[in-house]
Short mmCIF file of C-alpha atoms and ligand atoms in Angstrom, two decimals:
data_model
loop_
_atom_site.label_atom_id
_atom_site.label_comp_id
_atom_site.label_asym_id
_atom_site.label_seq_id
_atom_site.Cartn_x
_atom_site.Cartn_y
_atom_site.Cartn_z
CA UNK A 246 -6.06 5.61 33.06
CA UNK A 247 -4.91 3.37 35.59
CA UNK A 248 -1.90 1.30 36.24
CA UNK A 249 -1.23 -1.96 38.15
CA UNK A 250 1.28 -4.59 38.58
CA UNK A 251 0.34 -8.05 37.87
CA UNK A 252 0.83 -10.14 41.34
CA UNK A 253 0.07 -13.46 38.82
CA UNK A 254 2.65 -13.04 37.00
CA UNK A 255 5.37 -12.53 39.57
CA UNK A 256 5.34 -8.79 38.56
CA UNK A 257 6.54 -9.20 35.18
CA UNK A 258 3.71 -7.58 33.68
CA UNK A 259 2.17 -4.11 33.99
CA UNK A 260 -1.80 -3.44 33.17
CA UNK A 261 -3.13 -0.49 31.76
CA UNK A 262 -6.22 -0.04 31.67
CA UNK A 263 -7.52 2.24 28.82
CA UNK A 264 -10.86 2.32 26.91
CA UNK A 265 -12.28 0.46 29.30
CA UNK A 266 -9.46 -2.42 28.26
CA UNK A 267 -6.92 -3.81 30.52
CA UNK A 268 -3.66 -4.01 28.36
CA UNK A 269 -0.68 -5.86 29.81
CA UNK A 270 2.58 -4.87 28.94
CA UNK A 271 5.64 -7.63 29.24
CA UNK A 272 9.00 -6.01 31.59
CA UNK A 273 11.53 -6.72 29.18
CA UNK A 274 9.65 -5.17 26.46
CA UNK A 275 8.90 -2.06 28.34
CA UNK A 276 12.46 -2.32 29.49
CA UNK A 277 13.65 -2.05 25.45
CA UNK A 278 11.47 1.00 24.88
CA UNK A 279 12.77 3.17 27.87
CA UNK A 280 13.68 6.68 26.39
CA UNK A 281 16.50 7.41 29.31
CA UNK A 282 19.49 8.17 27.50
CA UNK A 283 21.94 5.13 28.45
CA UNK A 284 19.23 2.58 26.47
CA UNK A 285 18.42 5.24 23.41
CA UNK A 286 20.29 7.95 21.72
CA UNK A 287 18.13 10.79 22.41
CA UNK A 288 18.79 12.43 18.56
CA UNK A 289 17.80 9.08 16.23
CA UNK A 290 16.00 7.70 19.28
CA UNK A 291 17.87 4.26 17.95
CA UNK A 292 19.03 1.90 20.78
CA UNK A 293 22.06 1.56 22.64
CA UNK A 294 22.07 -1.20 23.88
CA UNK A 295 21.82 -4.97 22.53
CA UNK A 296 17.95 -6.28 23.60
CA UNK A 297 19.07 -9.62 24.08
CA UNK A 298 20.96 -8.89 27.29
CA UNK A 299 18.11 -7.26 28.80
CA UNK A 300 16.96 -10.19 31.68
CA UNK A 301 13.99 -12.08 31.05
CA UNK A 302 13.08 -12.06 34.57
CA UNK A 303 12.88 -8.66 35.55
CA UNK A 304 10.19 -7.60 38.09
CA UNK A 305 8.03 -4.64 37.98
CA UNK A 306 8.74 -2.64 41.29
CA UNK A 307 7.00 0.48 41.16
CA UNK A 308 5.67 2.81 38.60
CA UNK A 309 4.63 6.92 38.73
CA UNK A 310 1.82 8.32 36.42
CA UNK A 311 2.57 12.02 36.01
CA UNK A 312 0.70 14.01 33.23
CA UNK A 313 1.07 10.89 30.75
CA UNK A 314 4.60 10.58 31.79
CA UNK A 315 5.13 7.33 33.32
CA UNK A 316 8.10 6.00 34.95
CA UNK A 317 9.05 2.58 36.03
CA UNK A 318 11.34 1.43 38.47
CA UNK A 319 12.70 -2.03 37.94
CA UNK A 320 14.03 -5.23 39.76
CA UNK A 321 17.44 -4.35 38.84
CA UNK A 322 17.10 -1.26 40.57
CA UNK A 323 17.06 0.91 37.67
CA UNK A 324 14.06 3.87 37.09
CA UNK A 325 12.75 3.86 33.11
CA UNK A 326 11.09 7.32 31.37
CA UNK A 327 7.93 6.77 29.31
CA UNK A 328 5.78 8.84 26.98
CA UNK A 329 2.28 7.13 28.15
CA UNK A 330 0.83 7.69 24.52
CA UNK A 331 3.94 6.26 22.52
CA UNK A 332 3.43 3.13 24.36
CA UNK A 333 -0.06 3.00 23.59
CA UNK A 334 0.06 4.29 19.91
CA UNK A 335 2.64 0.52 20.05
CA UNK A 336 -0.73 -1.30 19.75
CA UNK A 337 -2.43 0.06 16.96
CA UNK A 338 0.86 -0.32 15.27
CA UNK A 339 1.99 -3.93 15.59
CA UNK A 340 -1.96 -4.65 15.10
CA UNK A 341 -2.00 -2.59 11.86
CA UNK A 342 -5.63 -1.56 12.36
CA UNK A 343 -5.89 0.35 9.36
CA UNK A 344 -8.75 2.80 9.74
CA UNK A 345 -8.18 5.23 7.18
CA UNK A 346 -9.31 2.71 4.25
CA UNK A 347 -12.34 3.98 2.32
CA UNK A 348 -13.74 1.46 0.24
CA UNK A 349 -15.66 2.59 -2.75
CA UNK A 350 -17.13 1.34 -5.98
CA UNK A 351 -18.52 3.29 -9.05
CA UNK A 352 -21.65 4.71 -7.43
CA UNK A 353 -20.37 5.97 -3.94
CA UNK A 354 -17.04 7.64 -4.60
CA UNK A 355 -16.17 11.27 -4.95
CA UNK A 356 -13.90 12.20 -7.14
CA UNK A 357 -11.42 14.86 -5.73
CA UNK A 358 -9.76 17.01 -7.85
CA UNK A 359 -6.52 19.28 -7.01
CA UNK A 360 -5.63 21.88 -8.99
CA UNK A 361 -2.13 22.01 -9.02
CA UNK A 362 -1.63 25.63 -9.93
CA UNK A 363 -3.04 26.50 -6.36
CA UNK A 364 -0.42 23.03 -5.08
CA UNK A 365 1.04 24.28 -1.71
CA UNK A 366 2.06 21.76 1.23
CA UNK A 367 -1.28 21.36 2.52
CA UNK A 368 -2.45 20.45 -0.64
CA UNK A 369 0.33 17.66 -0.80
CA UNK A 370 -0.34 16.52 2.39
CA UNK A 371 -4.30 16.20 0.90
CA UNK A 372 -2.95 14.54 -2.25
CA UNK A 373 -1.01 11.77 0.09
CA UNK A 374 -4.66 11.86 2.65
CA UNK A 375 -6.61 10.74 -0.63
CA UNK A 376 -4.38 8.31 -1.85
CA UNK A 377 -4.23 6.76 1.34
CA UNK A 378 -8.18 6.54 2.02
CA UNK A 379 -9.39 5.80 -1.15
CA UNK A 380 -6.11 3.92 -3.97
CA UNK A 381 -5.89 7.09 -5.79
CA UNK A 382 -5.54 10.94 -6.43
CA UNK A 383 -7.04 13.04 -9.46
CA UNK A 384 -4.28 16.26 -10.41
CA UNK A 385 -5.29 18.64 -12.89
CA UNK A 386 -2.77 21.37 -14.56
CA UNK A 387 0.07 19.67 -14.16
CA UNK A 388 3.01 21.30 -16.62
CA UNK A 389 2.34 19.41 -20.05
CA UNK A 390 5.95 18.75 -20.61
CA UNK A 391 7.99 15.66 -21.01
CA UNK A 392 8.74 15.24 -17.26
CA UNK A 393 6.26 17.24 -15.81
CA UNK A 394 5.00 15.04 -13.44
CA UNK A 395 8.16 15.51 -11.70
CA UNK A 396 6.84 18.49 -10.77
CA UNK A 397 4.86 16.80 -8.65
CA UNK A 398 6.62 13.71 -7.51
CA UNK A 399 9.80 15.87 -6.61
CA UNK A 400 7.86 17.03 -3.51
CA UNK A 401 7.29 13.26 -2.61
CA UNK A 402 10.36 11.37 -2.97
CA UNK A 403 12.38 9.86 -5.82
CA UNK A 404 11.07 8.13 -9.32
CA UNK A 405 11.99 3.81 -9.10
CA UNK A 406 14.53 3.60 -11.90
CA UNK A 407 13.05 0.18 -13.28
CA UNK A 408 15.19 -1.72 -16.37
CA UNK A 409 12.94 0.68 -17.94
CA UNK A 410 14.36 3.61 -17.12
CA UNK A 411 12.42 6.18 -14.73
CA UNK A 412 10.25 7.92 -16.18
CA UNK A 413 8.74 6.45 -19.01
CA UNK A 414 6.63 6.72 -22.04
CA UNK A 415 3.55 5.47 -22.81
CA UNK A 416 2.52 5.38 -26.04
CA UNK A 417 1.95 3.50 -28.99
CA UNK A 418 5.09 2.00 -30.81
CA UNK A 419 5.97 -0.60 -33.57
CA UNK A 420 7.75 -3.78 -31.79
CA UNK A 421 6.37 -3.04 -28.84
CA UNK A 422 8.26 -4.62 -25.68
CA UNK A 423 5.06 -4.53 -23.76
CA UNK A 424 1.24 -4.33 -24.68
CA UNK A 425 0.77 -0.99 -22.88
CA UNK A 426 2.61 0.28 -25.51
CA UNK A 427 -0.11 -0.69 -28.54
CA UNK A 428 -3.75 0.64 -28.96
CA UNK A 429 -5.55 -2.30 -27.78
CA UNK A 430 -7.69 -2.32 -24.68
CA UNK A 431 -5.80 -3.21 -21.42
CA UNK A 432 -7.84 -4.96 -18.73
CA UNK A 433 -7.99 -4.11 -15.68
CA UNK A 434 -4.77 -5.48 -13.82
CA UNK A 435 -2.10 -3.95 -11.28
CA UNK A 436 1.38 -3.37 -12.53
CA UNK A 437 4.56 -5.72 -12.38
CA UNK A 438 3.35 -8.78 -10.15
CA UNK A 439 6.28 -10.26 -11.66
CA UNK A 440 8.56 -7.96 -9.85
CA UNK A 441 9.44 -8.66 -5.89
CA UNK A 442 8.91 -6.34 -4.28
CA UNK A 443 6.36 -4.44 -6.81
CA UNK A 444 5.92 -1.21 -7.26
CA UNK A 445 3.98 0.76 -4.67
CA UNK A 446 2.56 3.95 -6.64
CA UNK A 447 2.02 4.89 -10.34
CA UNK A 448 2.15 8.06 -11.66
CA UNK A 449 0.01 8.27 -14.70
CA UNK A 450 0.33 11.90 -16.32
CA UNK A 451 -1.53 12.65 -19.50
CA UNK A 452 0.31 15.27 -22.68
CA UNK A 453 -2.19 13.61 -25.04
CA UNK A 454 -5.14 11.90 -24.99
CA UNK A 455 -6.78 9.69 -28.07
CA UNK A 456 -9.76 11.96 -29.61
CA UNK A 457 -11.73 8.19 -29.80
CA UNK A 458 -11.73 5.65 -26.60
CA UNK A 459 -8.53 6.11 -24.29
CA UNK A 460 -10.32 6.25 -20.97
CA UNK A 461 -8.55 4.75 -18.08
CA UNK A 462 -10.41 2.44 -15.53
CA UNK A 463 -10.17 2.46 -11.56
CA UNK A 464 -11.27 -0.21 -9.40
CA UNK A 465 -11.39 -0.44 -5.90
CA UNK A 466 -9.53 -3.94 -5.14
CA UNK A 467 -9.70 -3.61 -1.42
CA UNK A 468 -13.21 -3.57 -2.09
CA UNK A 469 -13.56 -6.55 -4.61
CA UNK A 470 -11.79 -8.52 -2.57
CA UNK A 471 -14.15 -7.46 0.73
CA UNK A 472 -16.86 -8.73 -1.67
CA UNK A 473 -15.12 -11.63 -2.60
CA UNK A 474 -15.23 -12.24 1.53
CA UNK A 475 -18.74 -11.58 2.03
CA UNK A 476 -20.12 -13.31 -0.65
CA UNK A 477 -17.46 -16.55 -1.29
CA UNK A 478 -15.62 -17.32 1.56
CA UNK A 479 -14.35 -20.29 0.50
CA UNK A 480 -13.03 -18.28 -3.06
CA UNK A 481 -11.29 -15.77 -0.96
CA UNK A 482 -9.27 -18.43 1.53
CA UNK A 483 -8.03 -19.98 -1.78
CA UNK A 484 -7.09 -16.40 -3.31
CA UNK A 485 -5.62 -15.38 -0.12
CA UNK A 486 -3.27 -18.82 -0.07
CA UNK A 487 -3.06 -19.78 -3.34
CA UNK A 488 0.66 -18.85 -5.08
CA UNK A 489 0.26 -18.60 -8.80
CA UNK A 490 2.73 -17.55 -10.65
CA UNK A 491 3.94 -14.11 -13.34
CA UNK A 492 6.25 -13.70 -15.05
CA UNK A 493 8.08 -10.97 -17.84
CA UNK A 494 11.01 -12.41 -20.44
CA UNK A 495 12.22 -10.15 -22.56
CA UNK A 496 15.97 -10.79 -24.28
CA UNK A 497 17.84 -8.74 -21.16
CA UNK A 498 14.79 -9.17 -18.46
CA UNK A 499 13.31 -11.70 -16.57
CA UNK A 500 11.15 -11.41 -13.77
CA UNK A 501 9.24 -13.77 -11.79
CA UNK A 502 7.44 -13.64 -8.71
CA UNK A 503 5.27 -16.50 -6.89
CA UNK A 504 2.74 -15.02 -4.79
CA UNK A 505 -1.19 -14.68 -4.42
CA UNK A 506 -3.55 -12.37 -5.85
CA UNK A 507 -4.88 -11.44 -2.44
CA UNK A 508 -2.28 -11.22 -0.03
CA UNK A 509 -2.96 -10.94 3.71
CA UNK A 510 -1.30 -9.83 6.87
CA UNK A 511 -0.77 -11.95 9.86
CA UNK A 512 -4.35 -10.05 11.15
CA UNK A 513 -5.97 -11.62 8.32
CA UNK A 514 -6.41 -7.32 6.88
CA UNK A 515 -5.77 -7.04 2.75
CA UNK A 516 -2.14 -5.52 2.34
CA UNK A 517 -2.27 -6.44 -1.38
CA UNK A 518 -3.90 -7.19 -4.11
CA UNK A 519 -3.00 -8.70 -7.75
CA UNK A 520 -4.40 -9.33 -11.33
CA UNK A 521 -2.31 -9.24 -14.43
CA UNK A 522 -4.06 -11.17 -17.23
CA UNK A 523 -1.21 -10.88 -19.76
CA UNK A 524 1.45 -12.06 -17.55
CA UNK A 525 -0.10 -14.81 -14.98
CA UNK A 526 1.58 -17.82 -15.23
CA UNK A 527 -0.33 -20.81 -13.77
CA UNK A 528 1.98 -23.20 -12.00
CA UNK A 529 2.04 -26.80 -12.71
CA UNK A 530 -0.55 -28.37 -10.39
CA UNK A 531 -3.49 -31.36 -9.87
CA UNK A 532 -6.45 -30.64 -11.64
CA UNK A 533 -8.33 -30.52 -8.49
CA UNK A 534 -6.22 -27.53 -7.63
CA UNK A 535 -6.14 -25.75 -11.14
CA UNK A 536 -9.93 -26.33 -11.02
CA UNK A 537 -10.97 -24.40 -7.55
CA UNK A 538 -8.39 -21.77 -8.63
CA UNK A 539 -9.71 -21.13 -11.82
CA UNK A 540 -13.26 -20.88 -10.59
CA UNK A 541 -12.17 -18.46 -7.84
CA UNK A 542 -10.25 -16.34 -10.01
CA UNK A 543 -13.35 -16.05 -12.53
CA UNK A 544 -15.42 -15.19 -9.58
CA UNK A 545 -12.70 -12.80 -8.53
CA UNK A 546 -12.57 -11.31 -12.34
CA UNK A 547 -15.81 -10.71 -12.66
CA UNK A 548 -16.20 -8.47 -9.86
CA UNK A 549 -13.26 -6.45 -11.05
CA UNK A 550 -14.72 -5.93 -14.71
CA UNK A 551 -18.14 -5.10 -13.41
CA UNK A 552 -19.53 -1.93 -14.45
CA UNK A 553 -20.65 -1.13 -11.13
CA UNK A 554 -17.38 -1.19 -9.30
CA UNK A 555 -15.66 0.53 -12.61
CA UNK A 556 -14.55 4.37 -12.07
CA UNK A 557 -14.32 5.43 -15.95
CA UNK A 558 -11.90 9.01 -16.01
CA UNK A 559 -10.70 10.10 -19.76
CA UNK A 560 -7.13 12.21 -18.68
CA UNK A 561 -6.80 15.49 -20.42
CA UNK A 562 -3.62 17.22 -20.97
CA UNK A 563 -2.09 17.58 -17.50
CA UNK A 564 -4.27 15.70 -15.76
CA UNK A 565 -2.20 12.96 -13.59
CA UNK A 566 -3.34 10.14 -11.79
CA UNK A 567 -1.76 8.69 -8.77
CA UNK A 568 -2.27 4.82 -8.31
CA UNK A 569 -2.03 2.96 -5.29
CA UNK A 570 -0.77 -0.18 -7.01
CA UNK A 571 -1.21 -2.60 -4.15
CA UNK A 572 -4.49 -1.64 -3.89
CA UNK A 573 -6.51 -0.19 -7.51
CA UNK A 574 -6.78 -2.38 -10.49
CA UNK A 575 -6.39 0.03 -13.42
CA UNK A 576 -6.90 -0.37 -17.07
CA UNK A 577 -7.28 1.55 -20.46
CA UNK A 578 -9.79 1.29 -23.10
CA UNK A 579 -8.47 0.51 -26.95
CA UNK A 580 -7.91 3.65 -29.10
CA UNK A 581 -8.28 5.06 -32.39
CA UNK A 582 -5.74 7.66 -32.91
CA UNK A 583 -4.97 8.28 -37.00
CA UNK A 584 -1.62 10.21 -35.93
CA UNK A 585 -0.59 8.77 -33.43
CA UNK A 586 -0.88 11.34 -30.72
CA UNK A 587 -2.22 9.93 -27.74
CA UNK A 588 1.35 10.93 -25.39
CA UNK A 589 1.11 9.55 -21.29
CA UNK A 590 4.02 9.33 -19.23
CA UNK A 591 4.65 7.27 -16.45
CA UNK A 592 6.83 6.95 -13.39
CA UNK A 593 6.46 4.68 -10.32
CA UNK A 594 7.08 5.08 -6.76
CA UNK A 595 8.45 2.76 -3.85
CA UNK A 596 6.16 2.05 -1.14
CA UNK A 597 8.03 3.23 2.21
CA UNK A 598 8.59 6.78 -0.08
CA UNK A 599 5.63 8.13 -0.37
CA UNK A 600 4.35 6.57 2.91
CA UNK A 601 6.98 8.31 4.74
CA UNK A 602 5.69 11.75 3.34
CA UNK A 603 2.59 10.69 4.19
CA UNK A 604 3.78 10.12 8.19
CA UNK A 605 5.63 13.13 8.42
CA UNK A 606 2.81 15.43 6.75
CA UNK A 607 -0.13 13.48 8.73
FE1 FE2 B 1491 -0.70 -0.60 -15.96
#
């Protein structure tokens, strides 16, 4: 590691050079993340001060490198702590270089499957891991009772209280409010596009399953939509900037929410994706426009309904599935069930909840 002021730029800007990369780092920023006790409360680590009356043109007069604590002296004739990793860890951040994806279709995943009687907080910690890597975790032995999968999600965070309540059946009614809650097939999709912002996680637990069909579907959307890249460019600019349009009425609800079925940081990385047959609403537009969308959603479609990037899973009684539902289109085969026993249950999670298990566990 080593350190140098740039002379070019009137010693406003400090290199570091690490990996065998010279990384400059701006004065007033490194003046805003200073860890001495006058900028930052030392318990919350929140700052003290307001940024914008930090100087814009303050020089870089010396700096110490001591065991990966670094300290700066500045123009103003102040001297600024660092911790030498925190600073760096600050790039892989704001460039959100998520590693950790796995992508996987039908053929190359392994299924992992926790046993919950043995659950301890490693095993958490593994849950969150899996869901994280790969859209999803498998849970067997989870208490078959109405709100057992709070059992679970208890040790993660709060259940979204939705105008559906919190947690909520799934089963087969008359008058249903929602087709989830009849026996026919439901095609692959992610929940509630219509809903800003949408829910991050399902929880899918199984009390009953059909004796005939029932299976639930998982499919890799990071993945589609990688394929989608590689093999129509053109498809996935327009489904990465294209802003159709869902929507859910009901006589107290309704929810809309304009927004694209592949949605992209500023780093051009998937953060989302989105497909809800039964609730897309195309906007008005030229035909042109309707056309090329149309075509690239088909494209897009097919992909998700093909068998080889399908992961087919029939729940048993207290199995639970954990959905990453910005990232895993799920759906459920049609049923035959003479009494009317097939019994899920469902709850969904906020994003930032379970990801900020997930930090303080990693
Ligand atoms: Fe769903």
């Amino acid at each position: 590691m080593k350190l140098s002021i740039s002379k070019k730029s009137n010693s406003k800007i400090l290199i570091i050079n690490h990996n065998n990369k010279s990384i400059p780092f701006y004065s007033s920023w490194l003046y805003e993340r200073s860890i001495n006790n006058d900028i930052r409360d030392s318990e919350t680590g929140q700052l003290l001060i307001e940024a914008s009356d930090i100087e814009n043109n303050l020089k870089i007069i010396d700096t110490i490198l001591s065991d990966k604590k670094l300290t700066i002296k500045f123009s103003d004739n102040t001297v600024h702590n660092y911790d030498l990793l925190e600073l760096l860890n600050e790039i892989s951040f704001s460039q959100n270089n998520d590693q950790n994806k796995i992508l996987w279709n039908k053929k190359n995943i392994k299924i992992k499957k926790f046993n919950f009687h043995k659950f301890n907080s490693q095993m958490l910690r593994n849950i969150l891991i899996n869901i994280d890597t790969h859209g999803f975790a498998y849970i067997k032995n989870i208490p078959v009772t109405k709100n057992g999968l709070q059992s679970l999600s208890d040790h993660i965070g709060p259940i979204k209280r939705t105008n559906w309540g919190e947690i909520a059946d799934i089963k087969s009614i008359s008058n249903a409010y929602d087709l989830t809650m009849t026996t026919r097939t439901l095609e692959n999709h992610t929940d509630n596009p219509y809903r800003f912002p949408t829910q991050g996680y399902i929880f899918l637990h199984c009390l009953k399953n059909s004796e005939l069909g029932g299976e639930n579907s998982l499919v890799d959307g990071f993945n589609i939509a990688q394929i989608m890249k590689n093999k129509n460019k053109k498809d996935f600019n327009l489904l990465s900037s294209y802003k159709t349009f869902f929507r859910y009425k009901d006589k107290t609800t309704c929810l809309e929410n304009s927004c694209s079925l592949i949605e992209l940081d500023d780093n051009n990385n998937v953060i989302q994706v989105r497909f809800n047959n039964r609730t897309e609403v195309l906007p008005y537009d030229t035909i042109k426009n309707l056309k090329a969308y149309r075509s690239a959603r088909k494209k897009f479609w097919n992909e998700i309904t093909s068998k080889k990037n399908n992961l087919i899973i029939k729940q048993e009684p207290g199995d639970m599935i954990i959905i990453d539902n910005y990232r895993i289109f799920h759906g459920r085969k049609g049923y035959v069930d003479k009494n009317n026993s097939r019994y899920f249950r469902q709850g969904y999670m906020d994003r930032d909840i379970l990801q900020s298990k997930l930090k303080l566990l990693r």
